[in-house]
mmCIF file of C-alpha atoms in Angstrom:
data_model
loop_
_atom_site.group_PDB
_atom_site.id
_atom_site.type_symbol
_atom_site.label_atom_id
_atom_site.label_comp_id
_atom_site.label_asym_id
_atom_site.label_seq_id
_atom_site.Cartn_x
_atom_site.Cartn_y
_atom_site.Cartn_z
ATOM 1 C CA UNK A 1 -17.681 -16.267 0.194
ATOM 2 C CA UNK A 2 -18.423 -14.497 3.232
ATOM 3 C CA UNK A 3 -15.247 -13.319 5.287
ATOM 4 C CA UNK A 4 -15.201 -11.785 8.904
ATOM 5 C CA UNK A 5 -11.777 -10.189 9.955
ATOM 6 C CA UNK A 6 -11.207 -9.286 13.510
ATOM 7 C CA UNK A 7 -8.775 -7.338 15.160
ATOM 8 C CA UNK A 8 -7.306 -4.441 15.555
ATOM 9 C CA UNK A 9 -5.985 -2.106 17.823
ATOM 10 C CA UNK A 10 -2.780 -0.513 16.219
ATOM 11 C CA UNK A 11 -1.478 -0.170 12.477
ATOM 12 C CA UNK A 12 0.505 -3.240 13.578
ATOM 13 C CA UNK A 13 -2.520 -5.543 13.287
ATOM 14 C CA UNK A 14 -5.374 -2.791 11.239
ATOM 15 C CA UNK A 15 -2.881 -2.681 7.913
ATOM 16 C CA UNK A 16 -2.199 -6.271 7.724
ATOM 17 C CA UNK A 17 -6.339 -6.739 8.007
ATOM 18 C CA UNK A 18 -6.610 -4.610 5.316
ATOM 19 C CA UNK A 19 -4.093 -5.917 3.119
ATOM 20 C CA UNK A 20 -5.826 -9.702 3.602
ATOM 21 C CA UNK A 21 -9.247 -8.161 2.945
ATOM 22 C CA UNK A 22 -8.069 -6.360 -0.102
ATOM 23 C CA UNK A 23 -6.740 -9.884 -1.544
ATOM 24 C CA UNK A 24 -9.888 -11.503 -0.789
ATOM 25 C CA UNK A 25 -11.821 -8.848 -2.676
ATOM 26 C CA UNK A 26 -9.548 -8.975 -5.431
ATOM 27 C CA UNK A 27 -9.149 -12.670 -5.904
ATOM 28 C CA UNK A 28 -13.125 -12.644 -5.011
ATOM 29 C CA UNK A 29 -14.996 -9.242 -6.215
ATOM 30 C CA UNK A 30 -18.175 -10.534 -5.170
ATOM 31 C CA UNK A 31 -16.992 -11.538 -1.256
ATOM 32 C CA UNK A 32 -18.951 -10.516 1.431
ATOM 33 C CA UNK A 33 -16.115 -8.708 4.231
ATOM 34 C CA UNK A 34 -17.344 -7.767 7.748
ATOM 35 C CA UNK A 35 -14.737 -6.405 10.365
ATOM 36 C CA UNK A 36 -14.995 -7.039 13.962
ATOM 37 C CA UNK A 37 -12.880 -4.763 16.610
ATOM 38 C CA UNK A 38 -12.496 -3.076 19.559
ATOM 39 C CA UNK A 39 -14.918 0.040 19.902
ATOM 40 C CA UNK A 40 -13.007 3.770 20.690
ATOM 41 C CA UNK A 41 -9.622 1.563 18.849
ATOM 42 C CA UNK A 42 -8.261 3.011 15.520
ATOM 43 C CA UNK A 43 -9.752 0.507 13.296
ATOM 44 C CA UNK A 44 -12.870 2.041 13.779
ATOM 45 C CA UNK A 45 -12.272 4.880 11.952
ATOM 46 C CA UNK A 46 -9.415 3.452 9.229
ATOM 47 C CA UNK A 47 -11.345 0.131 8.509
ATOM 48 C CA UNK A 48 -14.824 2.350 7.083
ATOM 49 C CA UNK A 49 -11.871 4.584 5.156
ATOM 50 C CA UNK A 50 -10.745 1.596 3.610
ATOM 51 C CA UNK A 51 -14.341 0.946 2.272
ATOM 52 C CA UNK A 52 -15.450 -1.862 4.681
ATOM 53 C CA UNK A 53 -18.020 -2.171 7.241
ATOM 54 C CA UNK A 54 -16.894 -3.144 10.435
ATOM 55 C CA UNK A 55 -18.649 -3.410 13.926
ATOM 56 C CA UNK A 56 -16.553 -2.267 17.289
ATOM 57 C CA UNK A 57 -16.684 -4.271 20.611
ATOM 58 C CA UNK A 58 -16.487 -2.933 24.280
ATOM 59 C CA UNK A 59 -13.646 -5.317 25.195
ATOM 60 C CA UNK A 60 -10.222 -3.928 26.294
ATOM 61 C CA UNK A 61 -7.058 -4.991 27.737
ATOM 62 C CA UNK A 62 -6.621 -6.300 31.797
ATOM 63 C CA UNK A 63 -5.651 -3.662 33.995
ATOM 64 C CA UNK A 64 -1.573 -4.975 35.318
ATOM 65 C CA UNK A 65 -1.476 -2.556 37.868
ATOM 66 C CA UNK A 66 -5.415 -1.817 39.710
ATOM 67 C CA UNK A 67 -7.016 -5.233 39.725
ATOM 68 C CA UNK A 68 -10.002 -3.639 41.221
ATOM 69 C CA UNK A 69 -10.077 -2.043 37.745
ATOM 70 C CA UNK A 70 -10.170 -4.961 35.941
ATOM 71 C CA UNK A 71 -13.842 -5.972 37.409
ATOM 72 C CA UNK A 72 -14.969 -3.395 35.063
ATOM 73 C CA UNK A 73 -12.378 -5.341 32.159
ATOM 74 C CA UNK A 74 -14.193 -9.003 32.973
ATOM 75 C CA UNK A 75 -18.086 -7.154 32.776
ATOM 76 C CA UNK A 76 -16.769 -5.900 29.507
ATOM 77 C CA UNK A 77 -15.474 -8.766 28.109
ATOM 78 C CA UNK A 78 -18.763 -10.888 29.025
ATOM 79 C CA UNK A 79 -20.870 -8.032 26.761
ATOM 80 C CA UNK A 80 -17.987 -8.366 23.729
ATOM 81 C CA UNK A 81 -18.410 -11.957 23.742
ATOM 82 C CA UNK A 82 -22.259 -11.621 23.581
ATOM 83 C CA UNK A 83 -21.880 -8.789 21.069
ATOM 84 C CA UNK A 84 -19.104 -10.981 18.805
ATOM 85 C CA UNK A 85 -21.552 -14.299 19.265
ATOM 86 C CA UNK A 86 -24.491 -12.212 18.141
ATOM 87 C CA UNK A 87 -22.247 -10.628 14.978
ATOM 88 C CA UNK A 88 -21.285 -14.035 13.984
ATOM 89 C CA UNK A 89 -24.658 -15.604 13.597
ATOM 90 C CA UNK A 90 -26.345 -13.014 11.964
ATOM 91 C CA UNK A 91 -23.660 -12.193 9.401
ATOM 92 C CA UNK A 92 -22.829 -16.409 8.634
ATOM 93 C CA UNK A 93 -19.312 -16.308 7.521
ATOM 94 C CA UNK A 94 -17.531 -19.233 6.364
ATOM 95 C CA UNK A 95 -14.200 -18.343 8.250
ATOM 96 C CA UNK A 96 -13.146 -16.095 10.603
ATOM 97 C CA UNK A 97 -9.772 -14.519 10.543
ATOM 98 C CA UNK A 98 -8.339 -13.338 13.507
ATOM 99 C CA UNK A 99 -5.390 -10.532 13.441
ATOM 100 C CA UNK A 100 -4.524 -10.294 16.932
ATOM 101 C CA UNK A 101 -5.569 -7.117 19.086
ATOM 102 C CA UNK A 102 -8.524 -6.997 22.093
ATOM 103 C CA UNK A 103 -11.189 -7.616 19.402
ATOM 104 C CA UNK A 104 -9.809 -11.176 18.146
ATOM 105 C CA UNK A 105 -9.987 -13.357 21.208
ATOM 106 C CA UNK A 106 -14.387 -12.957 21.836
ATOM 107 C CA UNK A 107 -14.669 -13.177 17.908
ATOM 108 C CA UNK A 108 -12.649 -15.821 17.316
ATOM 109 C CA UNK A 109 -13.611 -17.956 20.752
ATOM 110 C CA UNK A 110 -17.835 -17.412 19.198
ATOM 111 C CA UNK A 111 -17.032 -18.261 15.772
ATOM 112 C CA UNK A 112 -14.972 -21.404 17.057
ATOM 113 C CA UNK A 113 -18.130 -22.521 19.231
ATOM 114 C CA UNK A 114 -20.406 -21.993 16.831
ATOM 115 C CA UNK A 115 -18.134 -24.847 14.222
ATOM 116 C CA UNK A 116 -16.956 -21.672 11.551
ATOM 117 C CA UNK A 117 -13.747 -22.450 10.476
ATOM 118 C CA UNK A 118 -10.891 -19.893 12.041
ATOM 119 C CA UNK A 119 -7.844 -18.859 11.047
ATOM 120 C CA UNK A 120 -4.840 -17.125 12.838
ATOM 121 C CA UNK A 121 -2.820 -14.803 11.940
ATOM 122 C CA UNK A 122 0.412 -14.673 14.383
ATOM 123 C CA UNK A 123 2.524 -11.471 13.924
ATOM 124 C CA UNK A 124 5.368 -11.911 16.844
ATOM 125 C CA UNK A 125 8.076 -14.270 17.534
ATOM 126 C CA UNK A 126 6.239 -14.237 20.499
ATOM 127 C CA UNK A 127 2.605 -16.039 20.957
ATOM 128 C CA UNK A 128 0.330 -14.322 23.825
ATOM 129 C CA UNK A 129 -2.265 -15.765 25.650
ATOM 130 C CA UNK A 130 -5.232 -15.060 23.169
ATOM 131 C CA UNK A 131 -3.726 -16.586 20.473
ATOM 132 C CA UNK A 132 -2.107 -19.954 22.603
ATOM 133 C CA UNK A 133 -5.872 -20.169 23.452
ATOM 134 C CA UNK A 134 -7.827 -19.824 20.399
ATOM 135 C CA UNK A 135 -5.108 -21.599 18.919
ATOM 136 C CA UNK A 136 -6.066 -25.305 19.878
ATOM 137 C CA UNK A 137 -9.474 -24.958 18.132
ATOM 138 C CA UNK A 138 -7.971 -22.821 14.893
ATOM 139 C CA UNK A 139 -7.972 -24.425 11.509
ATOM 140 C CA UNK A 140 -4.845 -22.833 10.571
ATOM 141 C CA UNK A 141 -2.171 -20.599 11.869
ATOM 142 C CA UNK A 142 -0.312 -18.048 9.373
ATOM 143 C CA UNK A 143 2.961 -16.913 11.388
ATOM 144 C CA UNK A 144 5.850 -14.430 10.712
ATOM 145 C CA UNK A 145 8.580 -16.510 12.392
ATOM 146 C CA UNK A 146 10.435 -19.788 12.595
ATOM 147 C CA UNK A 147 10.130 -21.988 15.560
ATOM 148 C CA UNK A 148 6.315 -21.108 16.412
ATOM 149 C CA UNK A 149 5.801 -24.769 17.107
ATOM 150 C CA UNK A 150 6.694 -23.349 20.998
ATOM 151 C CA UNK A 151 3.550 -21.813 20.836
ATOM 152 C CA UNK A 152 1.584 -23.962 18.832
ATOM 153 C CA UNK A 153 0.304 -27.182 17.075
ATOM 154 C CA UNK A 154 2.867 -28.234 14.522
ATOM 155 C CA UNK A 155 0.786 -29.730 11.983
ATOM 156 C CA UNK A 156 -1.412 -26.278 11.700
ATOM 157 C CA UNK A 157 1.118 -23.974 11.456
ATOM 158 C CA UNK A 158 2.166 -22.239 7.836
ATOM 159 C CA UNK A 159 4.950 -19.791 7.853
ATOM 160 C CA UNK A 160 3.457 -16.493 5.830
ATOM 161 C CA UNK A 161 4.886 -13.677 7.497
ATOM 162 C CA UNK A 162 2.619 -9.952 7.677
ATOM 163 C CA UNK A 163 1.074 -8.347 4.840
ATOM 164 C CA UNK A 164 3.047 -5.101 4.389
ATOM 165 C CA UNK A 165 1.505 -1.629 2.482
ATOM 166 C CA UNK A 166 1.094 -2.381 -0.927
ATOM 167 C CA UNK A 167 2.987 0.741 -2.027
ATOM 168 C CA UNK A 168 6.403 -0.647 0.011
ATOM 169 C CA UNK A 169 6.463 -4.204 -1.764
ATOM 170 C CA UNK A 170 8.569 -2.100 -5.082
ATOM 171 C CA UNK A 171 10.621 0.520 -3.084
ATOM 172 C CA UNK A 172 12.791 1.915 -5.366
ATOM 173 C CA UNK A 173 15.991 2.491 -3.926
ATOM 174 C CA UNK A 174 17.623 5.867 -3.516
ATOM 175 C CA UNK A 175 14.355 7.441 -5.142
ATOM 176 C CA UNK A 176 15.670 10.891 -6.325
ATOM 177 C CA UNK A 177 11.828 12.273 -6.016
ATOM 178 C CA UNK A 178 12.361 11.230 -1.896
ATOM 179 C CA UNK A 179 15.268 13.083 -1.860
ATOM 180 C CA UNK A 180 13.208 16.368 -3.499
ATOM 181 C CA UNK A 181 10.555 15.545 -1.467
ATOM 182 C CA UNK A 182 12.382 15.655 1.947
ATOM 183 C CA UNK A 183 14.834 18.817 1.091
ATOM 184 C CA UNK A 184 17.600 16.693 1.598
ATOM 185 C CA UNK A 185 20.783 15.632 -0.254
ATOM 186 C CA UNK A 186 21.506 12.582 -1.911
ATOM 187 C CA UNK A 187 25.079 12.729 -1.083
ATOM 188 C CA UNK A 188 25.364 12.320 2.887
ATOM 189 C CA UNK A 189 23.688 9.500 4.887
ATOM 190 C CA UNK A 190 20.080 9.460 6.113
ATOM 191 C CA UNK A 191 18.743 8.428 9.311
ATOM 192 C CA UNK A 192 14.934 7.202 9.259
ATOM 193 C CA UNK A 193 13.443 7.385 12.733
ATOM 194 C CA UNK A 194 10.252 6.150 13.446
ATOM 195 C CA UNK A 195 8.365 6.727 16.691
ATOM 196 C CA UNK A 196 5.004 5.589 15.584
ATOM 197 C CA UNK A 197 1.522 6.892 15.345
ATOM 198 C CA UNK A 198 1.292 8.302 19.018
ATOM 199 C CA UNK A 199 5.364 8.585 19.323
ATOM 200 C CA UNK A 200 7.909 6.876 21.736
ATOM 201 C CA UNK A 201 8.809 9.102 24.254
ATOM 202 C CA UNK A 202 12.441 7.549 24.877
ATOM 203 C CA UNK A 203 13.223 7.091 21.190
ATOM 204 C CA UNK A 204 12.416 10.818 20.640
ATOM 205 C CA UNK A 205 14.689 12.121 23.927
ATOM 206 C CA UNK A 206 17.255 9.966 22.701
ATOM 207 C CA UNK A 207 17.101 12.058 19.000
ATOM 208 C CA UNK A 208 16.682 15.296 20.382
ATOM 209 C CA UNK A 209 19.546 15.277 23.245
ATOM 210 C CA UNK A 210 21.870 13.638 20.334
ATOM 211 C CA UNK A 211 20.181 15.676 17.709
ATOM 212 C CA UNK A 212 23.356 18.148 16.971
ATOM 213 C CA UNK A 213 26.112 15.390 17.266
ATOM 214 C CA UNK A 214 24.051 13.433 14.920
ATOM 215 C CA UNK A 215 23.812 16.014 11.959
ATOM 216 C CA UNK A 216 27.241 17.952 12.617
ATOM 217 C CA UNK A 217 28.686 14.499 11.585
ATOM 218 C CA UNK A 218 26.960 15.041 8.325
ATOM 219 C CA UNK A 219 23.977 12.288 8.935
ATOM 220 C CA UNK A 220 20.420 13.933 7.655
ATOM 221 C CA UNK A 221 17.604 12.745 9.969
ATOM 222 C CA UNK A 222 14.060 12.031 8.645
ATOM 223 C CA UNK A 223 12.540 12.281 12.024
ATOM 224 C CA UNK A 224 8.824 11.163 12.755
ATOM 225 C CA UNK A 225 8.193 12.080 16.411
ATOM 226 C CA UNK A 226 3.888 10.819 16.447
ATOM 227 C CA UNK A 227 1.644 13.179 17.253
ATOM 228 C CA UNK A 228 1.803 12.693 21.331
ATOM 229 C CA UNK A 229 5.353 14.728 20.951
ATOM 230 C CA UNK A 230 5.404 16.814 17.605
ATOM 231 C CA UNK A 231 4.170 20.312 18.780
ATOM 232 C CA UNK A 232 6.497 19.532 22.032
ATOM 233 C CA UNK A 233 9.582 19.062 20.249
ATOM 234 C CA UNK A 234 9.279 21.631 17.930
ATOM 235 C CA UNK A 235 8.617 24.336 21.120
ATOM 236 C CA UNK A 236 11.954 22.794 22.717
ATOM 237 C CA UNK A 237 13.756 22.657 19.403
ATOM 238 C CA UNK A 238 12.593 26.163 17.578
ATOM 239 C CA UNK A 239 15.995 27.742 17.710
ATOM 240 C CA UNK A 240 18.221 25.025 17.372
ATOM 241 C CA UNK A 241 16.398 22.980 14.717
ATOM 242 C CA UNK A 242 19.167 21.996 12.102
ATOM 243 C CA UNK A 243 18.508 22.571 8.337
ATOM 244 C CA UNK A 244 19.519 18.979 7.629
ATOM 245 C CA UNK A 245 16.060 17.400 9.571
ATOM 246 C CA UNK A 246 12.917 16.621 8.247
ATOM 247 C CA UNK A 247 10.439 16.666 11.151
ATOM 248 C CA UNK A 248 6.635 15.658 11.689
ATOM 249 C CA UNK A 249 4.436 13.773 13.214
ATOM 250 C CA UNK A 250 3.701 11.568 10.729
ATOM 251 C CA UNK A 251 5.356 10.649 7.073
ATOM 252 C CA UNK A 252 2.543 9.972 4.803
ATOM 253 C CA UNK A 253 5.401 8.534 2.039
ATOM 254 C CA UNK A 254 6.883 6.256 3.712
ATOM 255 C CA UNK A 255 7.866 4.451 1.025
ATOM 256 C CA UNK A 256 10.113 7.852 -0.301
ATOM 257 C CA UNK A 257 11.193 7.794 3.362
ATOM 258 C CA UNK A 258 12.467 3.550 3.086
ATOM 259 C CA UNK A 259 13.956 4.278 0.161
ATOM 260 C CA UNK A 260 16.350 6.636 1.042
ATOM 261 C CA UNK A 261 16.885 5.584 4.302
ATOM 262 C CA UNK A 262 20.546 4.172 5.368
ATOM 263 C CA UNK A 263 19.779 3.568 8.856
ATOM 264 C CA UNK A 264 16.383 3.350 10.633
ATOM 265 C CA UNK A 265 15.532 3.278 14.427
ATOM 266 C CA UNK A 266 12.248 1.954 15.570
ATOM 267 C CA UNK A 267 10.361 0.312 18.254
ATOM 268 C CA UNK A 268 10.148 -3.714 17.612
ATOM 269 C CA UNK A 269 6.453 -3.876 16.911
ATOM 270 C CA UNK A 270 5.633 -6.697 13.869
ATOM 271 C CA UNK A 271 4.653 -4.695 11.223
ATOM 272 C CA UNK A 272 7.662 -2.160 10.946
ATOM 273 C CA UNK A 273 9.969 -5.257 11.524
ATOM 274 C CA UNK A 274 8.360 -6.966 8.509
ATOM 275 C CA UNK A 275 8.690 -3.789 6.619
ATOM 276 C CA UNK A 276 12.679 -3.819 7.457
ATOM 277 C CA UNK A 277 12.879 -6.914 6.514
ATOM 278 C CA UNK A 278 11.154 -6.993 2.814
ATOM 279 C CA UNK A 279 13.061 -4.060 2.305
ATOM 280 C CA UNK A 280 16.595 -5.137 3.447
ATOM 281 C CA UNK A 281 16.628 -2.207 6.104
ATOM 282 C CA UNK A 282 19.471 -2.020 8.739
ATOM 283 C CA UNK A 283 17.846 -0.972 11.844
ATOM 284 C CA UNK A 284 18.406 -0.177 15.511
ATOM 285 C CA UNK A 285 15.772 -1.618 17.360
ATOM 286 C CA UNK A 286 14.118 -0.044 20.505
ATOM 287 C CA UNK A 287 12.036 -2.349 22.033
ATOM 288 C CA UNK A 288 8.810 -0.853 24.024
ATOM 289 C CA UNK A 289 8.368 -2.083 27.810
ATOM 290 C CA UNK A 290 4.910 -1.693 27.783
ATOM 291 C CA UNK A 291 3.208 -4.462 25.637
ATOM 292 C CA UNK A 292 1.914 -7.709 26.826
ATOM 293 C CA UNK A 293 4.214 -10.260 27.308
ATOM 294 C CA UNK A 294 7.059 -7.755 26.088
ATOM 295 C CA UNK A 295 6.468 -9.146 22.827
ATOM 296 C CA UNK A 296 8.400 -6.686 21.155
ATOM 297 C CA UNK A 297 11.983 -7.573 22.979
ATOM 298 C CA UNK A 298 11.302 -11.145 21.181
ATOM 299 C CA UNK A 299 10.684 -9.802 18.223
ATOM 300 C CA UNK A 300 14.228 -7.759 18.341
ATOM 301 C CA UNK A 301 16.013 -10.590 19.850
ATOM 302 C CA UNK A 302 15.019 -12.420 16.976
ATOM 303 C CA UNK A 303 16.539 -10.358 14.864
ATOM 304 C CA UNK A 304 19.429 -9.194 17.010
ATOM 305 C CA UNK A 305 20.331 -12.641 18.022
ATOM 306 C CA UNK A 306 21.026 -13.667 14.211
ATOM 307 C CA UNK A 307 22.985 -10.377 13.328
ATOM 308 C CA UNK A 308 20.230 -8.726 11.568
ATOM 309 C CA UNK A 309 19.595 -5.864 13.765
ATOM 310 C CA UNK A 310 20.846 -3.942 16.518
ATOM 311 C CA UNK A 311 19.187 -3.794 20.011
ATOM 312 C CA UNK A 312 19.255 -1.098 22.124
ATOM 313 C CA UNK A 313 16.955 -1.088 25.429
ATOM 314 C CA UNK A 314 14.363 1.386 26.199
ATOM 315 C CA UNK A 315 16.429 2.535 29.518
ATOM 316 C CA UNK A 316 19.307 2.903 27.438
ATOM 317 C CA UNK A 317 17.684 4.825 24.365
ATOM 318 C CA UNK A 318 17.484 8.201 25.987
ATOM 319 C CA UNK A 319 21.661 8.253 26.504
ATOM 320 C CA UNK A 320 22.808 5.999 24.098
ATOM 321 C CA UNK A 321 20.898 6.471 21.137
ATOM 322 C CA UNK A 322 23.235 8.815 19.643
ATOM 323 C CA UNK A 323 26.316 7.030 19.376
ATOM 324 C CA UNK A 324 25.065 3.869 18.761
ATOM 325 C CA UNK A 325 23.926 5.325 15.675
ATOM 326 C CA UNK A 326 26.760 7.086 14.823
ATOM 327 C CA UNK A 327 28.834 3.846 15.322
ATOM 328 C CA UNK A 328 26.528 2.163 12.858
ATOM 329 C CA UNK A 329 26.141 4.306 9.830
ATOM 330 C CA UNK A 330 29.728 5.276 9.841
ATOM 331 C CA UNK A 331 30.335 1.762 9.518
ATOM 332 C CA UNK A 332 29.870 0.624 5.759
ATOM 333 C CA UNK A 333 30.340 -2.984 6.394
ATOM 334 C CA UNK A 334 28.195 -2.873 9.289
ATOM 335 C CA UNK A 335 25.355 -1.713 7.741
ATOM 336 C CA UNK A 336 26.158 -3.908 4.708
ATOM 337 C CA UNK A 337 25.980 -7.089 6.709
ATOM 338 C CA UNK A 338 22.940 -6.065 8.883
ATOM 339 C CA UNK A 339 20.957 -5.637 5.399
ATOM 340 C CA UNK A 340 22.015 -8.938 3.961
ATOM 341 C CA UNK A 341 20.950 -10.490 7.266
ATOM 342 C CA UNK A 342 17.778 -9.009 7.877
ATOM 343 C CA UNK A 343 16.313 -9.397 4.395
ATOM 344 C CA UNK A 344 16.607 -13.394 5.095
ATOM 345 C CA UNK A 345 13.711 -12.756 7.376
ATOM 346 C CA UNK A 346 12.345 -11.947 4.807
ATOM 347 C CA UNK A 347 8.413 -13.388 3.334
ATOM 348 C CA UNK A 348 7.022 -12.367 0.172
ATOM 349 C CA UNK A 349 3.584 -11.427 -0.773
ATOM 350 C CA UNK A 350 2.175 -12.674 2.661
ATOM 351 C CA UNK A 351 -1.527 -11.233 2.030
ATOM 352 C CA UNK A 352 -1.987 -13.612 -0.748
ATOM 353 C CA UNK A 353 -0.953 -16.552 1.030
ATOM 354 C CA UNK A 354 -2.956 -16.106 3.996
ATOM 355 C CA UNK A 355 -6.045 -16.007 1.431
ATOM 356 C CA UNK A 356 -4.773 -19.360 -0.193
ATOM 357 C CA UNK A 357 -5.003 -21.037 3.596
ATOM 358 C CA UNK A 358 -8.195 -19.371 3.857
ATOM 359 C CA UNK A 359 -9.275 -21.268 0.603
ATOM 360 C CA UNK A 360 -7.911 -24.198 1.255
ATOM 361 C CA UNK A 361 -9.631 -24.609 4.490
ATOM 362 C CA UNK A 362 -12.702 -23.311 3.217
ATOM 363 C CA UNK A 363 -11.771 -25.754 -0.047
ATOM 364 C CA UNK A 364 -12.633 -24.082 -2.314
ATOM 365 C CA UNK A 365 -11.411 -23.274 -6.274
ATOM 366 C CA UNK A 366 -9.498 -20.196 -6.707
#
């Protein structure tokens, strides 16, 4: 079997490519895996650190605000359709899977003209443009939501959800060891906030102006800030940093950091909202304005709309962060209802049945 996987972009998209080309190559040692993305993206450096070879395309996003810029955009995306066709015939897979990100659409689109077999995998509640297009000549389409049928053809569309870490899928709950290995005490709540690789600016000024109300209540914060803020905060913090936060730029254990997590904020994006889910997290969801098609408002809404999450808008975070977390994980039966909803969104050990739709199209015997 010969397998190319394109995408990329963010660890929204790179860790659920991973996690589908690690179940190929277990279910199928001797499978030939070739990744396609976006060149100067993140996936060119994680993807060869994972073990697999992958080749990077000019193509990047259109420019919403300087369409004068985007001439520059089209003459790229004419070379990374070139480059993808060229890829695709000398490598000869017999499916192409496509992850979302800038990478996806020229691979996918080649592969499709050239009669290889695709496959889609849909992370948002929300379809973009990419994927409604490369959708009508896809074999199959592996989404994380109900009701995708708005988006696409019914009788190709198989409800999977995203491939999560493998080291989150047995979380164990109230881990002692996280508790060691955050200095923190297992006896007062925990607040898990996540701003993501690069950070979220408003998610982190919302923290740090209700940083002292927050932990004089008694709430420990594990606090990721990305790297775009860390060295920032701590400067503006240094002499008023409470003993009862945990601060960095990045949490390399996040499952230690799930487990003992009561409460998590977040941005909406599709990978940490599967992760909430499998888990049974109750989050507070801060949905980032700047994504196409403001993708990740759906992806709260469809959470928030069905009690399983709070939202709280970007323009609001910076003010009302604080006490709309302190209103939360004071509340027992809050966050007790918010976890039993959430964890109905719930799908199970999506990597592997992305690779049985990838078998059965390709028919083969597992």
């Amino acid at each position: 079997m010969k397998i190319i996987i394109s995408g990329g972009g963010t660890g929204g998209h790179i860790f659920p490519a991973l996690s589908i080309a690690n179940e190929i190559r277990r279910r199928f040692p001797e499978a030939g895996i070739l990744f396609i993305g976006a060149k100067d993206r993140m996936e060119m450096q994680r993807v060869p650190e994972a073990g697999y070879k992958i080749k990077g395309l000019p193509v990047s996003g259109f420019n919403r605000s300087s369409k004068l810029k985007n001439i520059g955009v089209a003459w790229r995306l004419l070379k990374s359709l070139f480059l993808a066709h060229k890829y695709v015939r000398r490598f000869k897979p017999d499916a192409v899977v496509g992850v979302g990100g800038y990478a996806s659409g020229p691979t996918l689109w080649m592969a499709s003209l050239l009669g290889i077999p695709t496959i889609l995998q849909e992370q948002n509640s929300y379809a973009g443009i990419t994927n409604k297009l490369l959708a009508k000549r896809a074999a199959k389409i592996c989404v994380a939501y109900r009701g995708m049928n708005r988006f696409f053809p019914a009788d190709r569309i198989v409800l999977t959800g995203n491939p999560v870490r493998k080291d989150l899928e047995n979380v164990k709950p109230k881990n002692p060891e996280a508790y060691r290995y955050f200095s923190l005490q297992n006896d007062r709540p925990v607040l898990l906030v996540l701003g993501g690789s690069l950070g979220a600016r408003t998610v982190n000024n919302g923290v740090k102006n209700g940083l002292k109300v927050i932990t004089d209540s008694g709430v420990q914060v594990i606090w990721q800030t990305g790297k775009n803020y860390f060295d920032k905060i701590l400067e503006e913090l240094k002499d008023e940093m409470p003993d009862n936060v945990w601060i960095s730029d990045f949490i390399s254990r996040m499952d230690y950091a799930y487990s003992i997590a009561d409460l998590v904020v977040s941005r909406a994006g599709a990978g940490t909202i599967s992760e909430l889910c499998l888990l049974g997290k109750p989050a507070i969801l801060v949905p980032s304005p700047n994504v196409a098609e403001d993708h990740q408002t759906m992806n709260a809404l469809a959470l928030s709309d069905n009690q399983a999450a709070v939202l709280l808008r970007d323009k609001d975070a910076t003010d009302l962060l604080a006490p709309t977390v302190l209103s939360v994980i004071t509340d027992k039966a809050k966050l007790q209802a918010l976890s039993e909803h959430i964890i109905g969104f719930a799908q199970n050990n999506s990597a592997e049945r992305i690779v049985n739709e990838i078998v059965s199209v390709l028919r083969i015997e597992n």
